[in-house]
């Protein structure tokens, strides 16, 4: 993916990185950030590209491309997930790492932003192939990973198992155990009670806070959730538990629709029954009392709240004008393009931006890291209580500013996030 300089500013052919840069520039200009700081923060501090050779089941070796990007360590160790995705590029990781910088800054937690992953189709790999791939990737990024330097976590198509493989490999290389080097570990292996649900709990908390601010009764709200992975599934479940009607859910196999409400508990049960057979998907779920409609129709179903919790760039110039929802909760990273955002803004749709709405994951990671450093674990109740309190505080901060200054929530979130980072860079200097 090529970089360009337009009017002295960095731009990219990669949609996600370009979106991150444009959103950043818009906010930076509004707050009169100096050109020196703008150019510093336009680039990651460090990017490591690795090759990941994997011996496949048939004996052949396939080489995958892997990345780890540290956008900023101004506030602390860089923090962010590792994803396994088909078209992953280094440029995309740079954009995602930048978003993590803003996410951690806005959340008030002591981290900079990082991101990484492997360009692969994880659905086509066996468990043993995935293990070999994760371990080799872990070994190759090991020189820049550590509890005080860069702390990875799960992201798309990775979870507790991948974290264990990576951590176990790096610990063996170090010759000692270091549980705080990454988060999102299984509860039984230095993970934290509550981390799995944390991102969805954060999205649901923002949705409910927004309803409170707008005097809307959750039990009268119709919600559509795109994506039924870790983020979407818990967002749907927790909003249903709060009284909302979940009219549609989706995954790569299609959209499952029922205007009277989908039984989300049943969808969880369905996912957990014979997951291998359906590739861990909702495929066939229409038999459980809902209608299967085309995949992209999730965007346009009749609902009040739409939570994109899957892919990036889904709300764009072609789709944003057609959605019925009045409120968008971004569970995924970067689901709205700047063009999409303009259309939504003109239509009066309120968008709770990704790095506010989905910050529950990294806030939960912070709690896990803090527990690991102390060798002391909290109860799930304690974890959830602190998570909801912090999410509510952050939401309120962004909401109040956006109301006072009559700007979008994204712009308001950016300004708060950039300010914390730029204040620290001003204190620490350029030599970071
Ligand atoms: N992958 C998640 C995110 O994008 C969590 C990152 C973390 O916990 O470090 O926010």
GROMACS .gro file of C-alpha atoms and ligand atoms in nm:
model
  442
    1UNK     CA    1   0.000   0.000   0.000
    2UNK     CA    2   0.154   0.322  -0.112
    3UNK     CA    3   0.186   0.640   0.090
    4UNK     CA    4   0.134   0.986  -0.059
    5UNK     CA    5   0.184   1.336   0.071
    6UNK     CA    6  -0.110   1.566  -0.002
    7UNK     CA    7  -0.079   1.932   0.107
    8UNK     CA    8   0.205   1.833   0.337
    9UNK     CA    9   0.000   1.559   0.501
   10UNK     CA   10   0.047   1.186   0.490
   11UNK     CA   11  -0.223   0.994   0.303
   12UNK     CA   12  -0.249   0.625   0.217
   13UNK     CA   13  -0.405   0.397  -0.044
   14UNK     CA   14  -0.517   0.177   0.243
   15UNK     CA   15  -0.874   0.276   0.333
   16UNK     CA   16  -0.842   0.216   0.705
   17UNK     CA   17  -0.512   0.400   0.745
   18UNK     CA   18  -0.635   0.684   0.526
   19UNK     CA   19  -0.955   0.712   0.731
   20UNK     CA   20  -0.753   0.721   1.053
   21UNK     CA   21  -0.524   0.989   0.913
   22UNK     CA   22  -0.809   1.205   0.781
   23UNK     CA   23  -1.005   1.183   1.105
   24UNK     CA   24  -0.690   1.274   1.296
   25UNK     CA   25  -0.609   1.574   1.073
   26UNK     CA   26  -0.965   1.708   1.097
   27UNK     CA   27  -0.952   1.709   1.476
   28UNK     CA   28  -0.588   1.824   1.495
   29UNK     CA   29  -0.668   2.128   1.279
   30UNK     CA   30  -0.969   2.214   1.487
   31UNK     CA   31  -0.756   2.215   1.803
   32UNK     CA   32  -0.468   2.399   1.631
   33UNK     CA   33  -0.217   2.124   1.696
   34UNK     CA   34   0.130   2.219   1.573
   35UNK     CA   35   0.246   2.081   1.238
   36UNK     CA   36   0.542   1.920   1.419
   37UNK     CA   37   0.313   1.718   1.642
   38UNK     CA   38   0.080   1.640   1.353
   39UNK     CA   39   0.361   1.496   1.145
   40UNK     CA   40   0.508   1.303   1.440
   41UNK     CA   41   0.176   1.140   1.519
   42UNK     CA   42   0.106   1.059   1.153
   43UNK     CA   43   0.366   0.782   1.160
   44UNK     CA   44   0.414   0.484   1.388
   45UNK     CA   45   0.719   0.483   1.613
   46UNK     CA   46   0.808   0.135   1.500
   47UNK     CA   47   0.683  -0.130   1.257
   48UNK     CA   48   0.817  -0.482   1.248
   49UNK     CA   49   0.744  -0.697   0.939
   50UNK     CA   50   0.811  -1.067   0.976
   51UNK     CA   51   0.775  -1.373   0.760
   52UNK     CA   52   0.597  -1.665   0.921
   53UNK     CA   53   0.685  -2.001   0.765
   54UNK     CA   54   0.439  -2.273   0.862
   55UNK     CA   55   0.467  -2.643   0.798
   56UNK     CA   56   0.123  -2.745   0.670
   57UNK     CA   57  -0.041  -3.082   0.732
   58UNK     CA   58   0.062  -3.201   0.385
   59UNK     CA   59   0.428  -3.140   0.465
   60UNK     CA   60   0.466  -2.829   0.251
   61UNK     CA   61   0.581  -2.502   0.398
   62UNK     CA   62   0.375  -2.188   0.339
   63UNK     CA   63   0.511  -1.846   0.428
   64UNK     CA   64   0.267  -1.591   0.570
   65UNK     CA   65   0.330  -1.221   0.625
   66UNK     CA   66   0.312  -1.093   0.982
   67UNK     CA   67   0.329  -0.747   1.137
   68UNK     CA   68   0.354  -0.570   1.470
   69UNK     CA   69   0.317  -0.194   1.476
   70UNK     CA   70   0.376   0.040   1.769
   71UNK     CA   71   0.216   0.371   1.684
   72UNK     CA   72   0.291   0.549   2.008
   73UNK     CA   73   0.447   0.477   2.345
   74UNK     CA   74   0.403   0.833   2.470
   75UNK     CA   75   0.161   0.731   2.746
   76UNK     CA   76   0.307   0.389   2.826
   77UNK     CA   77   0.366   0.048   2.666
   78UNK     CA   78   0.192   0.009   2.332
   79UNK     CA   79  -0.124  -0.195   2.356
   80UNK     CA   80  -0.345  -0.358   2.097
   81UNK     CA   81  -0.464  -0.677   1.940
   82UNK     CA   82  -0.328  -0.936   1.702
   83UNK     CA   83  -0.561  -1.033   1.417
   84UNK     CA   84  -0.557  -1.311   1.165
   85UNK     CA   85  -0.719  -1.176   0.850
   86UNK     CA   86  -0.721  -1.257   0.481
   87UNK     CA   87  -0.618  -0.921   0.339
   88UNK     CA   88  -0.422  -0.781   0.631
   89UNK     CA   89  -0.149  -0.535   0.533
   90UNK     CA   90   0.117  -0.346   0.723
   91UNK     CA   91  -0.058  -0.019   0.634
   92UNK     CA   92  -0.383  -0.143   0.786
   93UNK     CA   93  -0.198  -0.239   1.104
   94UNK     CA   94  -0.054   0.114   1.113
   95UNK     CA   95  -0.405   0.262   1.096
   96UNK     CA   96  -0.536   0.022   1.359
   97UNK     CA   97  -0.237   0.095   1.588
   98UNK     CA   98  -0.309   0.466   1.555
   99UNK     CA   99  -0.671   0.406   1.657
  100UNK     CA  100  -0.542   0.217   1.961
  101UNK     CA  101  -0.338   0.522   2.063
  102UNK     CA  102  -0.655   0.731   2.069
  103UNK     CA  103  -0.854   0.454   2.233
  104UNK     CA  104  -0.614   0.413   2.525
  105UNK     CA  105  -0.568   0.787   2.560
  106UNK     CA  106  -0.941   0.858   2.569
  107UNK     CA  107  -0.999   0.574   2.814
  108UNK     CA  108  -0.744   0.728   3.050
  109UNK     CA  109  -0.540   0.409   3.074
  110UNK     CA  110  -0.158   0.407   3.080
  111UNK     CA  111  -0.086   0.278   2.729
  112UNK     CA  112   0.010   0.386   2.382
  113UNK     CA  113  -0.128   0.215   2.073
  114UNK     CA  114  -0.016  -0.097   1.891
  115UNK     CA  115  -0.158  -0.358   1.656
  116UNK     CA  116  -0.042  -0.657   1.461
  117UNK     CA  117  -0.138  -0.974   1.293
  118UNK     CA  118  -0.089  -1.226   1.020
  119UNK     CA  119  -0.222  -1.211   0.666
  120UNK     CA  120  -0.392  -1.552   0.637
  121UNK     CA  121  -0.732  -1.716   0.610
  122UNK     CA  122  -0.767  -1.867   0.958
  123UNK     CA  123  -1.077  -2.061   0.858
  124UNK     CA  124  -0.864  -2.267   0.617
  125UNK     CA  125  -0.602  -2.370   0.873
  126UNK     CA  126  -0.614  -2.667   1.105
  127UNK     CA  127  -0.563  -2.623   1.478
  128UNK     CA  128  -0.208  -2.760   1.456
  129UNK     CA  129  -0.125  -2.529   1.165
  130UNK     CA  130  -0.261  -2.235   1.364
  131UNK     CA  131  -0.050  -2.337   1.661
  132UNK     CA  132   0.268  -2.352   1.454
  133UNK     CA  133   0.184  -2.022   1.288
  134UNK     CA  134   0.110  -1.848   1.620
  135UNK     CA  135   0.427  -1.977   1.782
  136UNK     CA  136   0.653  -1.876   1.492
  137UNK     CA  137   0.490  -1.535   1.472
  138UNK     CA  138   0.532  -1.498   1.850
  139UNK     CA  139   0.901  -1.589   1.828
  140UNK     CA  140   0.961  -1.339   1.550
  141UNK     CA  141   0.792  -1.043   1.719
  142UNK     CA  142   0.934  -1.141   2.062
  143UNK     CA  143   1.214  -0.881   2.058
  144UNK     CA  144   0.964  -0.596   2.085
  145UNK     CA  145   0.702  -0.758   2.313
  146UNK     CA  146   0.696  -0.727   2.692
  147UNK     CA  147   0.488  -0.608   2.986
  148UNK     CA  148   0.658  -0.267   2.985
  149UNK     CA  149   0.707  -0.233   2.608
  150UNK     CA  150   0.423  -0.377   2.401
  151UNK     CA  151   0.131  -0.584   2.527
  152UNK     CA  152  -0.074  -0.769   2.260
  153UNK     CA  153  -0.427  -0.907   2.299
  154UNK     CA  154  -0.687  -1.088   2.087
  155UNK     CA  155  -0.851  -0.923   1.788
  156UNK     CA  156  -1.031  -1.061   1.481
  157UNK     CA  157  -1.005  -1.442   1.463
  158UNK     CA  158  -0.779  -1.473   1.765
  159UNK     CA  159  -0.867  -1.551   2.126
  160UNK     CA  160  -0.735  -1.705   2.445
  161UNK     CA  161  -0.581  -2.006   2.271
  162UNK     CA  162  -0.369  -1.797   2.033
  163UNK     CA  163  -0.257  -1.578   2.324
  164UNK     CA  164  -0.141  -1.887   2.516
  165UNK     CA  165   0.060  -2.018   2.218
  166UNK     CA  166   0.227  -1.681   2.165
  167UNK     CA  167   0.297  -1.617   2.532
  168UNK     CA  168   0.422  -1.968   2.597
  169UNK     CA  169   0.669  -1.935   2.308
  170UNK     CA  170   0.802  -1.598   2.417
  171UNK     CA  171   0.830  -1.708   2.783
  172UNK     CA  172   1.033  -2.011   2.675
  173UNK     CA  173   1.264  -1.781   2.480
  174UNK     CA  174   1.301  -1.552   2.782
  175UNK     CA  175   1.355  -1.843   3.019
  176UNK     CA  176   1.104  -1.710   3.268
  177UNK     CA  177   0.730  -1.671   3.307
  178UNK     CA  178   0.579  -1.329   3.234
  179UNK     CA  179   0.198  -1.333   3.233
  180UNK     CA  180   0.153  -0.956   3.190
  181UNK     CA  181   0.317  -0.957   2.845
  182UNK     CA  182  -0.020  -1.007   2.682
  183UNK     CA  183  -0.387  -1.000   2.775
  184UNK     CA  184  -0.706  -1.177   2.679
  185UNK     CA  185  -0.571  -1.502   2.820
  186UNK     CA  186  -0.808  -1.780   2.929
  187UNK     CA  187  -0.938  -1.728   3.282
  188UNK     CA  188  -0.767  -2.046   3.403
  189UNK     CA  189  -0.433  -1.927   3.272
  190UNK     CA  190  -0.380  -1.582   3.422
  191UNK     CA  191  -0.676  -1.433   3.237
  192UNK     CA  192  -0.937  -1.214   3.403
  193UNK     CA  193  -1.296  -1.294   3.482
  194UNK     CA  194  -1.504  -1.071   3.257
  195UNK     CA  195  -1.248  -1.008   2.978
  196UNK     CA  196  -1.435  -1.217   2.716
  197UNK     CA  197  -1.753  -1.012   2.754
  198UNK     CA  198  -1.570  -0.683   2.816
  199UNK     CA  199  -1.586  -0.528   2.468
  200UNK     CA  200  -1.956  -0.612   2.423
  201UNK     CA  201  -2.027  -0.488   2.776
  202UNK     CA  202  -1.862  -0.159   2.685
  203UNK     CA  203  -2.062  -0.121   2.362
  204UNK     CA  204  -2.385  -0.202   2.548
  205UNK     CA  205  -2.294   0.046   2.825
  206UNK     CA  206  -2.249   0.324   2.566
  207UNK     CA  207  -2.579   0.234   2.398
  208UNK     CA  208  -2.766   0.247   2.728
  209UNK     CA  209  -2.599   0.575   2.829
  210UNK     CA  210  -2.695   0.726   2.495
  211UNK     CA  211  -3.056   0.614   2.548
  212UNK     CA  212  -3.048   0.771   2.894
  213UNK     CA  213  -2.921   1.102   2.756
  214UNK     CA  214  -3.192   1.099   2.487
  215UNK     CA  215  -3.466   0.988   2.730
  216UNK     CA  216  -3.529   0.670   2.535
  217UNK     CA  217  -3.667   0.359   2.699
  218UNK     CA  218  -3.441   0.059   2.617
  219UNK     CA  219  -3.744  -0.170   2.613
  220UNK     CA  220  -3.883   0.027   2.318
  221UNK     CA  221  -3.560   0.010   2.118
  222UNK     CA  222  -3.506  -0.212   1.816
  223UNK     CA  223  -3.144  -0.309   1.765
  224UNK     CA  224  -2.954  -0.470   1.474
  225UNK     CA  225  -2.607  -0.610   1.539
  226UNK     CA  226  -2.369  -0.683   1.251
  227UNK     CA  227  -2.122  -0.958   1.335
  228UNK     CA  228  -2.171  -1.235   1.589
  229UNK     CA  229  -1.814  -1.276   1.704
  230UNK     CA  230  -1.689  -1.186   2.047
  231UNK     CA  231  -1.798  -0.821   2.026
  232UNK     CA  232  -2.132  -0.850   1.848
  233UNK     CA  233  -2.261  -1.151   2.036
  234UNK     CA  234  -2.216  -0.997   2.383
  235UNK     CA  235  -2.340  -0.658   2.266
  236UNK     CA  236  -2.660  -0.826   2.148
  237UNK     CA  237  -2.696  -1.037   2.462
  238UNK     CA  238  -2.640  -0.751   2.706
  239UNK     CA  239  -2.873  -0.513   2.520
  240UNK     CA  240  -3.137  -0.782   2.514
  241UNK     CA  241  -3.093  -0.832   2.887
  242UNK     CA  242  -3.143  -0.456   2.928
  243UNK     CA  243  -3.483  -0.493   2.759
  244UNK     CA  244  -3.410  -0.405   2.393
  245UNK     CA  245  -3.549  -0.609   2.103
  246UNK     CA  246  -3.270  -0.749   1.886
  247UNK     CA  247  -3.435  -0.758   1.543
  248UNK     CA  248  -3.134  -0.877   1.342
  249UNK     CA  249  -2.795  -1.040   1.385
  250UNK     CA  250  -2.550  -1.147   1.117
  251UNK     CA  251  -2.226  -1.320   1.040
  252UNK     CA  252  -2.053  -1.409   0.714
  253UNK     CA  253  -2.324  -1.668   0.641
  254UNK     CA  254  -2.608  -1.414   0.625
  255UNK     CA  255  -2.844  -1.191   0.821
  256UNK     CA  256  -3.097  -1.347   1.057
  257UNK     CA  257  -3.403  -1.130   1.104
  258UNK     CA  258  -3.708  -1.133   1.325
  259UNK     CA  259  -3.892  -0.803   1.385
  260UNK     CA  260  -4.039  -0.948   1.706
  261UNK     CA  261  -3.695  -1.019   1.847
  262UNK     CA  262  -3.428  -1.285   1.814
  263UNK     CA  263  -3.362  -1.523   2.098
  264UNK     CA  264  -2.997  -1.435   2.157
  265UNK     CA  265  -2.944  -1.699   2.425
  266UNK     CA  266  -3.053  -1.954   2.166
  267UNK     CA  267  -2.806  -1.809   1.914
  268UNK     CA  268  -2.526  -1.858   2.170
  269UNK     CA  269  -2.642  -2.214   2.230
  270UNK     CA  270  -2.657  -2.271   1.855
  271UNK     CA  271  -2.302  -2.142   1.809
  272UNK     CA  272  -2.176  -2.372   2.082
  273UNK     CA  273  -2.347  -2.684   1.948
  274UNK     CA  274  -2.142  -2.866   1.686
  275UNK     CA  275  -1.939  -2.554   1.609
  276UNK     CA  276  -1.691  -2.745   1.390
  277UNK     CA  277  -1.965  -2.862   1.158
  278UNK     CA  278  -2.068  -2.508   1.066
  279UNK     CA  279  -1.727  -2.348   1.113
  280UNK     CA  280  -1.852  -2.181   1.432
  281UNK     CA  281  -2.113  -1.990   1.235
  282UNK     CA  282  -2.485  -1.907   1.250
  283UNK     CA  283  -2.540  -2.100   0.927
  284UNK     CA  284  -2.887  -2.261   0.947
  285UNK     CA  285  -3.004  -2.047   1.240
  286UNK     CA  286  -3.312  -1.942   1.040
  287UNK     CA  287  -3.462  -2.275   1.149
  288UNK     CA  288  -3.474  -2.135   1.502
  289UNK     CA  289  -3.756  -1.891   1.433
  290UNK     CA  290  -3.615  -1.618   1.215
  291UNK     CA  291  -3.586  -1.529   0.851
  292UNK     CA  292  -3.260  -1.543   0.659
  293UNK     CA  293  -3.208  -1.234   0.444
  294UNK     CA  294  -2.909  -1.123   0.234
  295UNK     CA  295  -2.591  -1.050   0.425
  296UNK     CA  296  -2.574  -0.675   0.360
  297UNK     CA  297  -2.940  -0.619   0.448
  298UNK     CA  298  -2.839  -0.603   0.813
  299UNK     CA  299  -2.741  -0.244   0.736
  300UNK     CA  300  -3.086  -0.145   0.616
  301UNK     CA  301  -3.330  -0.330   0.845
  302UNK     CA  302  -3.587  -0.128   1.035
  303UNK     CA  303  -3.426  -0.052   1.371
  304UNK     CA  304  -3.338   0.235   1.608
  305UNK     CA  305  -2.985   0.130   1.692
  306UNK     CA  306  -2.734  -0.025   1.456
  307UNK     CA  307  -2.416  -0.175   1.597
  308UNK     CA  308  -2.157  -0.264   1.330
  309UNK     CA  309  -1.937  -0.516   1.510
  310UNK     CA  310  -1.768  -0.687   1.215
  311UNK     CA  311  -1.587  -0.531   0.923
  312UNK     CA  312  -1.437  -0.192   0.852
  313UNK     CA  313  -1.575   0.063   0.603
  314UNK     CA  314  -1.931  -0.077   0.593
  315UNK     CA  315  -2.094   0.264   0.641
  316UNK     CA  316  -1.971   0.452   0.337
  317UNK     CA  317  -2.095   0.682   0.060
  318UNK     CA  318  -2.306   0.401  -0.089
  319UNK     CA  319  -2.468   0.268   0.227
  320UNK     CA  320  -2.480   0.539   0.496
  321UNK     CA  321  -2.774   0.726   0.341
  322UNK     CA  322  -2.988   0.414   0.338
  323UNK     CA  323  -2.979   0.306   0.701
  324UNK     CA  324  -3.292   0.341   0.912
  325UNK     CA  325  -3.121   0.353   1.250
  326UNK     CA  326  -3.089   0.689   1.428
  327UNK     CA  327  -2.802   0.571   1.647
  328UNK     CA  328  -2.485   0.389   1.545
  329UNK     CA  329  -2.266   0.217   1.800
  330UNK     CA  330  -1.933   0.122   1.645
  331UNK     CA  331  -1.829  -0.209   1.797
  332UNK     CA  332  -1.585  -0.280   1.510
  333UNK     CA  333  -1.279  -0.070   1.441
  334UNK     CA  334  -1.332   0.187   1.166
  335UNK     CA  335  -1.673   0.074   1.028
  336UNK     CA  336  -1.753   0.426   0.901
  337UNK     CA  337  -1.560   0.607   0.627
  338UNK     CA  338  -1.528   0.989   0.641
  339UNK     CA  339  -1.778   1.012   0.352
  340UNK     CA  340  -2.018   0.785   0.540
  341UNK     CA  341  -1.974   0.998   0.852
  342UNK     CA  342  -2.069   1.316   0.661
  343UNK     CA  343  -2.389   1.153   0.532
  344UNK     CA  344  -2.482   1.028   0.879
  345UNK     CA  345  -2.409   1.368   1.032
  346UNK     CA  346  -2.628   1.548   0.778
  347UNK     CA  347  -2.907   1.298   0.843
  348UNK     CA  348  -2.882   1.367   1.218
  349UNK     CA  349  -2.770   1.014   1.302
  350UNK     CA  350  -2.564   1.000   1.621
  351UNK     CA  351  -2.251   0.788   1.587
  352UNK     CA  352  -2.072   0.665   1.898
  353UNK     CA  353  -1.722   0.621   1.752
  354UNK     CA  354  -1.524   0.300   1.764
  355UNK     CA  355  -1.246   0.407   1.994
  356UNK     CA  356  -1.501   0.513   2.255
  357UNK     CA  357  -1.765   0.243   2.199
  358UNK     CA  358  -1.534  -0.058   2.179
  359UNK     CA  359  -1.282   0.053   2.442
  360UNK     CA  360  -1.425  -0.199   2.690
  361UNK     CA  361  -1.188  -0.459   2.546
  362UNK     CA  362  -0.871  -0.270   2.612
  363UNK     CA  363  -0.997  -0.133   2.944
  364UNK     CA  364  -1.063  -0.496   3.043
  365UNK     CA  365  -0.712  -0.579   2.921
  366UNK     CA  366  -0.573  -0.309   3.145
  367UNK     CA  367  -0.750  -0.467   3.443
  368UNK     CA  368  -0.604  -0.806   3.349
  369UNK     CA  369  -0.252  -0.661   3.312
  370UNK     CA  370  -0.280  -0.482   3.647
  371UNK     CA  371  -0.391  -0.806   3.815
  372UNK     CA  372  -0.106  -1.000   3.650
  373UNK     CA  373   0.152  -0.748   3.767
  374UNK     CA  374   0.023  -0.784   4.121
  375UNK     CA  375  -0.030  -1.159   4.100
  376UNK     CA  376  -0.372  -1.097   4.249
  377UNK     CA  377  -0.709  -1.158   4.084
  378UNK     CA  378  -1.030  -0.964   4.121
  379UNK     CA  379  -1.381  -1.105   4.123
  380UNK     CA  380  -1.588  -1.077   3.808
  381UNK     CA  381  -1.821  -0.843   3.992
  382UNK     CA  382  -1.537  -0.605   4.074
  383UNK     CA  383  -1.412  -0.619   3.715
  384UNK     CA  384  -1.752  -0.545   3.561
  385UNK     CA  385  -1.828  -0.270   3.810
  386UNK     CA  386  -1.504  -0.087   3.731
  387UNK     CA  387  -1.549  -0.144   3.356
  388UNK     CA  388  -1.899   0.000   3.345
  389UNK     CA  389  -1.795   0.295   3.565
  390UNK     CA  390  -1.502   0.385   3.339
  391UNK     CA  391  -1.701   0.339   3.016
  392UNK     CA  392  -1.980   0.558   3.155
  393UNK     CA  393  -1.736   0.827   3.260
  394UNK     CA  394  -1.569   0.830   2.916
  395UNK     CA  395  -1.900   0.831   2.733
  396UNK     CA  396  -2.025   1.123   2.942
  397UNK     CA  397  -1.706   1.322   2.884
  398UNK     CA  398  -1.734   1.281   2.506
  399UNK     CA  399  -2.110   1.336   2.502
  400UNK     CA  400  -2.094   1.658   2.705
  401UNK     CA  401  -1.820   1.806   2.490
  402UNK     CA  402  -2.004   1.719   2.170
  403UNK     CA  403  -2.322   1.881   2.304
  404UNK     CA  404  -2.142   2.195   2.427
  405UNK     CA  405  -1.937   2.249   2.112
  406UNK     CA  406  -2.196   2.114   1.867
  407UNK     CA  407  -1.955   1.869   1.711
  408UNK     CA  408  -1.990   1.499   1.636
  409UNK     CA  409  -1.901   1.249   1.906
  410UNK     CA  410  -1.611   1.131   1.690
  411UNK     CA  411  -1.465   1.479   1.669
  412UNK     CA  412  -1.516   1.528   2.041
  413UNK     CA  413  -1.349   1.193   2.121
  414UNK     CA  414  -1.055   1.273   1.893
  415UNK     CA  415  -0.995   1.609   2.054
  416UNK     CA  416  -0.987   1.461   2.407
  417UNK     CA  417  -0.765   1.171   2.298
  418UNK     CA  418  -0.518   1.381   2.098
  419UNK     CA  419  -0.491   1.634   2.378
  420UNK     CA  420  -0.373   1.378   2.635
  421UNK     CA  421  -0.111   1.238   2.396
  422UNK     CA  422   0.011   1.575   2.272
  423UNK     CA  423   0.038   1.712   2.628
  424UNK     CA  424   0.266   1.423   2.721
  425UNK     CA  425   0.475   1.454   2.404
  426UNK     CA  426   0.516   1.824   2.486
  427UNK     CA  427   0.643   1.723   2.831
  428UNK     CA  428   0.867   1.439   2.720
  429UNK     CA  429   0.994   1.592   2.398
  430UNK     CA  430   1.056   1.444   2.058
  431UNK     CA  431   1.319   1.201   2.180
  432UNK     CA  432   1.075   0.920   2.262
  433LIG     N1  433  -0.839  -0.592   1.998
  433LIG     C1  434  -0.906  -0.508   2.091
  433LIG     C2  435  -0.919  -0.367   2.036
  433LIG     O1  436  -0.908  -0.344   1.918
  433LIG     C3  437  -0.843  -0.514   2.229
  433LIG     C4  438  -0.704  -0.465   2.237
  433LIG     C5  439  -0.637  -0.491   2.372
  433LIG     O2  440  -0.703  -0.535   2.463
  433LIG     O3  441  -0.518  -0.463   2.380
  433LIG     O4  442  -0.946  -0.275   2.108
   0.00000   0.00000   0.00000
